[in-house]
Amino acid sequence: MRKPFIAGNWKMNMSRAEAEEFAAKLKELYKDTEVKTAICAPFVHLERLAEAFKGTGIGVGAQNCHFEDSGAFTGEISVPMLEEIGIDYCIIGHSERREYNNETDETCNKKLKRLFASSILPILCVGETLEQRDAGREKEVVAAQVKADLDGLSAENVSKLTIAYEPIWAIGTGRTASPEQAEEMCKAIRDIIADMYDDGVACEVTIQYGGSMKPANATELMNMEDIDGGLIGGASLKAEDFIQIIDF
Ligand code: PGA
């Protein structure tokens, strides 16, 4: 049985004081429910958040990593560095990194392989642009991403993977995919996993929806059969909003 998984993606937001205030508030509000949760924060906040959330059941995630362990990669952070400070998750292939930071399916694949050799679980983001959707190519685009990103990964690894379906036209725009549109794509992703692996792996992989998910629409999205959770941007910046999504 898949457990619901609600993860926050702070992106490049939150000062140190705001992060501390958020952590205190979330700890106060969070009841160890049947819902898994994590906050994916900027690197500078990770160590403190990991300490703040220790023993609470709230996980901490990074928003990127490098696939090499060390070396001449100025500005990068390696997986062993994240492991050392107790990080649980790492977002890979967010559309903003694909657009602005040259993230490709090839680098996503290398990063996923490196993460699966560690204790940190990846959250892989995929999704189509508005142009691709308007051309009716959303399934083809997402299938190509999933196939390239997971190339060479074992069934055992993919069973532990979280895939976030994030239509780019719904990210930060206030324009959420309808529950039916989101379900159709999450189911399509599960079918691709069944084709690439088998029904058992497809049943175990966690599939989140992301894109303007908020307290007002979380319940109807989470009620869809193939939507196992959410990757929450804007609505994860206030503990009161985020907790309402966890309590969908
Ligand atoms: P949003 O962002 O919830 O602000 O649309 C989601 C994401 O980019 O992960």
CSV table of C-alpha atoms and ligand atoms in Angstrom, one decimal:
chain,number,residue,atom,x,y,z
A,1,MET,CA,0.0,0.0,0.0
A,2,ARG,CA,1.4,3.4,-1.0
A,3,LYS,CA,1.5,6.0,1.7
A,4,PRO,CA,0.5,9.6,0.8
A,5,PHE,CA,3.6,11.8,0.5
A,6,ILE,CA,3.3,15.6,0.7
A,7,ALA,CA,6.6,17.4,0.1
A,8,GLY,CA,7.2,21.2,0.2
A,9,ASN,CA,9.6,22.8,-2.3
A,10,TRP,CA,10.7,26.1,-0.9
A,11,LYS,CA,12.7,26.9,-4.1
A,12,MET,CA,14.9,30.0,-3.4
A,13,ASN,CA,12.8,31.4,-0.6
A,14,MET,CA,12.9,31.8,3.2
A,15,SER,CA,15.5,33.6,5.3
A,16,ARG,CA,17.1,31.8,8.2
A,17,ALA,CA,14.7,33.4,10.7
A,18,GLU,CA,11.7,32.5,8.5
A,19,ALA,CA,12.9,28.9,8.2
A,20,GLU,CA,13.3,28.6,12.0
A,21,GLU,CA,9.9,30.0,12.6
A,22,PHE,CA,8.4,27.7,10.0
A,23,ALA,CA,10.1,24.6,11.6
A,24,ALA,CA,8.9,25.5,15.1
A,25,LYS,CA,5.3,26.0,13.8
A,26,LEU,CA,5.2,22.8,11.7
A,27,LYS,CA,6.6,20.8,14.6
A,28,GLU,CA,3.8,22.1,16.8
A,29,LEU,CA,1.1,21.4,14.2
A,30,TYR,CA,2.3,18.1,12.7
A,31,LYS,CA,0.8,15.0,14.1
A,32,ASP,CA,2.5,11.8,13.1
A,33,THR,CA,-0.2,10.8,10.6
A,34,GLU,CA,-0.4,8.2,7.9
A,35,VAL,CA,0.9,10.9,5.6
A,36,LYS,CA,4.7,11.2,4.9
A,37,THR,CA,6.0,14.7,4.6
A,38,ALA,CA,9.2,16.6,3.9
A,39,ILE,CA,10.5,20.1,3.3
A,40,CYS,CA,12.9,20.6,0.4
A,41,ALA,CA,14.9,23.7,1.3
A,42,PRO,CA,17.8,25.8,0.0
A,43,PHE,CA,21.2,24.1,0.9
A,44,VAL,CA,22.0,26.7,3.6
A,45,HIS,CA,19.0,25.7,5.7
A,46,LEU,CA,19.3,21.9,5.4
A,47,GLU,CA,21.5,21.1,8.4
A,48,ARG,CA,19.4,23.2,10.8
A,49,LEU,CA,16.1,21.8,9.5
A,50,ALA,CA,17.4,18.3,9.8
A,51,GLU,CA,18.3,19.0,13.5
A,52,ALA,CA,15.0,20.7,14.1
A,53,PHE,CA,12.9,17.9,12.6
A,54,LYS,CA,14.9,15.0,14.1
A,55,GLY,CA,12.6,12.4,15.7
A,56,THR,CA,9.4,14.2,14.4
A,57,GLY,CA,8.8,12.1,11.3
A,58,ILE,CA,9.2,15.2,9.1
A,59,GLY,CA,11.8,14.6,6.4
A,60,VAL,CA,14.2,17.1,4.9
A,61,GLY,CA,15.1,17.3,1.2
A,62,ALA,CA,17.6,19.1,-1.0
A,63,GLN,CA,16.5,20.6,-4.3
A,64,ASN,CA,19.5,19.4,-6.3
A,65,CYS,CA,22.8,17.5,-6.0
A,66,HIS,CA,25.8,16.6,-8.2
A,67,PHE,CA,26.4,13.1,-9.5
A,68,GLU,CA,30.1,13.1,-8.7
A,69,ASP,CA,31.2,12.7,-5.1
A,70,SER,CA,33.9,15.4,-5.0
A,71,GLY,CA,36.2,17.4,-7.3
A,72,ALA,CA,36.4,20.6,-9.3
A,73,PHE,CA,32.7,21.4,-9.6
A,74,THR,CA,32.5,25.0,-8.3
A,75,GLY,CA,29.2,25.8,-6.7
A,76,GLU,CA,28.0,22.2,-6.5
A,77,ILE,CA,27.0,19.9,-3.6
A,78,SER,CA,27.6,16.2,-3.6
A,79,VAL,CA,25.4,13.3,-2.3
A,80,PRO,CA,27.9,12.3,0.4
A,81,MET,CA,27.8,15.9,1.7
A,82,LEU,CA,24.0,15.7,2.0
A,83,GLU,CA,24.2,12.3,3.6
A,84,GLU,CA,26.6,13.6,6.2
A,85,ILE,CA,24.0,16.1,7.5
A,86,GLY,CA,21.1,13.7,7.6
A,87,ILE,CA,19.2,14.6,4.4
A,88,ASP,CA,16.3,12.2,3.5
A,89,TYR,CA,15.3,13.3,0.0
A,90,CYS,CA,16.5,15.2,-3.1
A,91,ILE,CA,14.5,16.8,-5.9
A,92,ILE,CA,15.9,15.9,-9.3
A,93,GLY,CA,15.0,17.5,-12.7
A,94,HIS,CA,12.7,20.3,-11.5
A,95,SER,CA,11.5,22.1,-14.6
A,96,GLU,CA,13.1,25.3,-13.3
A,97,ARG,CA,16.5,23.6,-13.2
A,98,ARG,CA,15.8,22.0,-16.6
A,99,GLU,CA,15.0,25.5,-18.0
A,100,TYR,CA,17.6,27.7,-16.2
A,101,ASN,CA,20.4,25.4,-15.1
A,102,ASN,CA,21.0,23.1,-18.1
A,103,GLU,CA,19.5,20.0,-16.3
A,104,THR,CA,19.1,17.3,-19.0
A,105,ASP,CA,17.6,13.8,-18.9
A,106,GLU,CA,21.2,12.6,-19.0
A,107,THR,CA,22.2,14.5,-15.9
A,108,CYS,CA,19.0,13.5,-14.1
A,109,ASN,CA,19.7,9.9,-14.9
A,110,LYS,CA,23.3,10.2,-13.4
A,111,LYS,CA,22.0,11.9,-10.3
A,112,LEU,CA,19.3,9.3,-9.8
A,113,LYS,CA,21.9,6.5,-10.0
A,114,ARG,CA,24.1,8.3,-7.5
A,115,LEU,CA,21.2,8.9,-5.1
A,116,PHE,CA,20.1,5.3,-5.3
A,117,ALA,CA,23.6,4.3,-4.2
A,118,SER,CA,23.1,6.4,-1.1
A,119,SER,CA,20.5,6.7,1.8
A,120,ILE,CA,18.8,9.7,0.1
A,121,LEU,CA,15.6,9.1,-1.9
A,122,PRO,CA,15.0,11.0,-5.1
A,123,ILE,CA,11.9,12.9,-6.1
A,124,LEU,CA,12.1,13.1,-9.9
A,125,CYS,CA,10.1,15.9,-11.6
A,126,VAL,CA,8.6,15.5,-15.1
A,127,GLY,CA,6.0,17.6,-17.0
A,128,GLU,CA,5.1,19.2,-20.2
A,129,THR,CA,5.0,22.9,-21.3
A,130,LEU,CA,1.8,24.6,-22.3
A,131,GLU,CA,2.9,24.5,-25.9
A,132,GLN,CA,3.4,20.8,-25.8
A,133,ARG,CA,0.0,20.3,-24.1
A,134,ASP,CA,-1.7,22.5,-26.7
A,135,ALA,CA,-0.2,20.3,-29.4
A,136,GLY,CA,-1.6,17.2,-27.6
A,137,ARG,CA,1.9,15.9,-27.0
A,138,GLU,CA,1.8,15.8,-23.1
A,139,LYS,CA,1.9,12.0,-22.8
A,140,GLU,CA,4.6,11.6,-25.4
A,141,VAL,CA,6.8,14.2,-23.7
A,142,VAL,CA,6.4,12.9,-20.2
A,143,ALA,CA,7.0,9.3,-21.4
A,144,ALA,CA,10.2,10.3,-23.1
A,145,GLN,CA,11.4,12.0,-19.9
A,146,VAL,CA,10.5,9.1,-17.7
A,147,LYS,CA,12.2,6.6,-20.0
A,148,ALA,CA,15.4,8.6,-20.3
A,149,ASP,CA,15.6,9.6,-16.7
A,150,LEU,CA,15.1,6.0,-15.4
A,151,ASP,CA,17.4,4.4,-18.0
A,152,GLY,CA,19.3,1.5,-16.4
A,153,LEU,CA,17.7,1.8,-12.9
A,154,SER,CA,16.7,-1.4,-11.2
A,155,ALA,CA,13.1,-2.4,-10.3
A,156,GLU,CA,14.1,-2.3,-6.7
A,157,ASN,CA,15.2,1.3,-7.0
A,158,VAL,CA,12.2,2.4,-8.9
A,159,SER,CA,9.9,0.9,-6.3
A,160,LYS,CA,11.4,3.4,-3.9
A,161,LEU,CA,11.2,6.4,-6.3
A,162,THR,CA,8.8,9.3,-6.1
A,163,ILE,CA,7.9,10.9,-9.4
A,164,ALA,CA,6.3,14.3,-9.3
A,165,TYR,CA,4.2,15.1,-12.4
A,166,GLU,CA,4.4,18.9,-12.7
A,167,PRO,CA,2.8,20.4,-15.8
A,168,ILE,CA,4.9,23.5,-16.3
A,169,TRP,CA,1.9,25.7,-17.2
A,170,ALA,CA,0.5,25.0,-13.7
A,171,ILE,CA,3.7,25.9,-11.7
A,172,GLY,CA,3.4,29.1,-9.8
A,173,THR,CA,0.7,30.3,-12.1
A,174,GLY,CA,-2.3,29.7,-9.9
A,175,ARG,CA,-3.6,27.5,-12.8
A,176,THR,CA,-3.9,24.0,-11.4
A,177,ALA,CA,-4.5,21.0,-13.6
A,178,SER,CA,-8.0,19.7,-13.0
A,179,PRO,CA,-8.1,16.6,-10.9
A,180,GLU,CA,-9.0,14.6,-14.0
A,181,GLN,CA,-6.1,16.0,-16.1
A,182,ALA,CA,-3.7,15.3,-13.2
A,183,GLU,CA,-5.0,11.8,-12.7
A,184,GLU,CA,-4.8,11.0,-16.4
A,185,MET,CA,-1.1,12.0,-16.5
A,186,CYS,CA,-0.3,10.3,-13.2
A,187,LYS,CA,-2.0,7.1,-14.4
A,188,ALA,CA,-0.1,7.4,-17.7
A,189,ILE,CA,3.2,7.6,-15.7
A,190,ARG,CA,2.2,4.5,-13.7
A,191,ASP,CA,1.5,2.7,-17.0
A,192,ILE,CA,4.9,3.6,-18.3
A,193,ILE,CA,6.5,2.1,-15.2
A,194,ALA,CA,4.4,-1.0,-15.6
A,195,ASP,CA,5.7,-1.3,-19.2
A,196,MET,CA,9.3,-0.6,-18.3
A,197,TYR,CA,9.2,-2.9,-15.2
A,198,ASP,CA,6.1,-4.7,-14.0
A,199,ASP,CA,2.8,-4.2,-12.3
A,200,GLY,CA,4.4,-4.7,-8.8
A,201,VAL,CA,6.8,-1.8,-9.4
A,202,ALA,CA,4.1,0.4,-10.9
A,203,CYS,CA,2.0,-0.3,-7.8
A,204,GLU,CA,4.8,0.7,-5.5
A,205,VAL,CA,6.2,3.9,-7.2
A,206,THR,CA,4.9,7.0,-5.5
A,207,ILE,CA,3.4,9.6,-8.0
A,208,GLN,CA,2.9,13.2,-6.8
A,209,TYR,CA,1.1,16.0,-8.6
A,210,GLY,CA,2.7,19.5,-8.4
A,211,GLY,CA,1.6,22.8,-9.7
A,212,SER,CA,-0.4,25.4,-7.7
A,213,MET,CA,-1.6,22.7,-5.2
A,214,LYS,CA,-3.0,24.4,-2.1
A,215,PRO,CA,-5.4,23.7,0.8
A,216,ALA,CA,-8.4,24.6,-1.4
A,217,ASN,CA,-7.7,21.9,-4.1
A,218,ALA,CA,-5.6,19.3,-2.2
A,219,THR,CA,-8.5,17.0,-1.2
A,220,GLU,CA,-9.9,16.6,-4.7
A,221,LEU,CA,-6.5,16.0,-6.2
A,222,MET,CA,-5.5,13.6,-3.4
A,223,ASN,CA,-8.8,11.7,-3.9
A,224,MET,CA,-7.7,10.6,-7.4
A,225,GLU,CA,-6.6,7.0,-7.6
A,226,ASP,CA,-3.1,7.5,-9.1
A,227,ILE,CA,-2.2,10.7,-7.2
A,228,ASP,CA,-0.2,9.6,-4.1
A,229,GLY,CA,0.9,13.0,-3.0
A,230,GLY,CA,1.9,16.5,-3.9
A,231,LEU,CA,5.0,18.6,-4.4
A,232,ILE,CA,4.0,22.0,-3.1
A,233,GLY,CA,5.8,25.2,-4.0
A,234,GLY,CA,4.1,28.5,-3.0
A,235,ALA,CA,1.7,26.9,-0.4
A,236,SER,CA,4.7,25.3,1.4
A,237,LEU,CA,6.0,28.7,2.6
A,238,LYS,CA,3.5,29.0,5.4
A,239,ALA,CA,3.3,26.2,7.9
A,240,GLU,CA,-0.5,26.9,8.4
A,241,ASP,CA,-1.1,26.3,4.7
A,242,PHE,CA,1.2,23.4,4.4
A,243,ILE,CA,-0.3,21.5,7.4
A,244,GLN,CA,-3.8,21.9,5.8
A,245,ILE,CA,-2.5,20.1,2.7
A,246,ILE,CA,-0.9,17.3,4.9
A,247,ASP,CA,-4.3,17.0,6.7
A,248,PHE,CA,-6.1,16.8,3.3
B,1,PGA,P1,3.8,25.8,-7.0
B,1,PGA,O1,5.2,25.0,-7.4
B,1,PGA,O2,3.1,24.9,-6.0
B,1,PGA,O3,4.2,27.1,-6.5
B,1,PGA,O4,3.1,25.8,-8.3
B,1,PGA,C1,5.3,23.6,-7.4
B,1,PGA,C2,6.7,23.2,-7.8
B,1,PGA,O5,7.3,23.9,-8.7
B,1,PGA,O6,7.2,22.2,-7.3
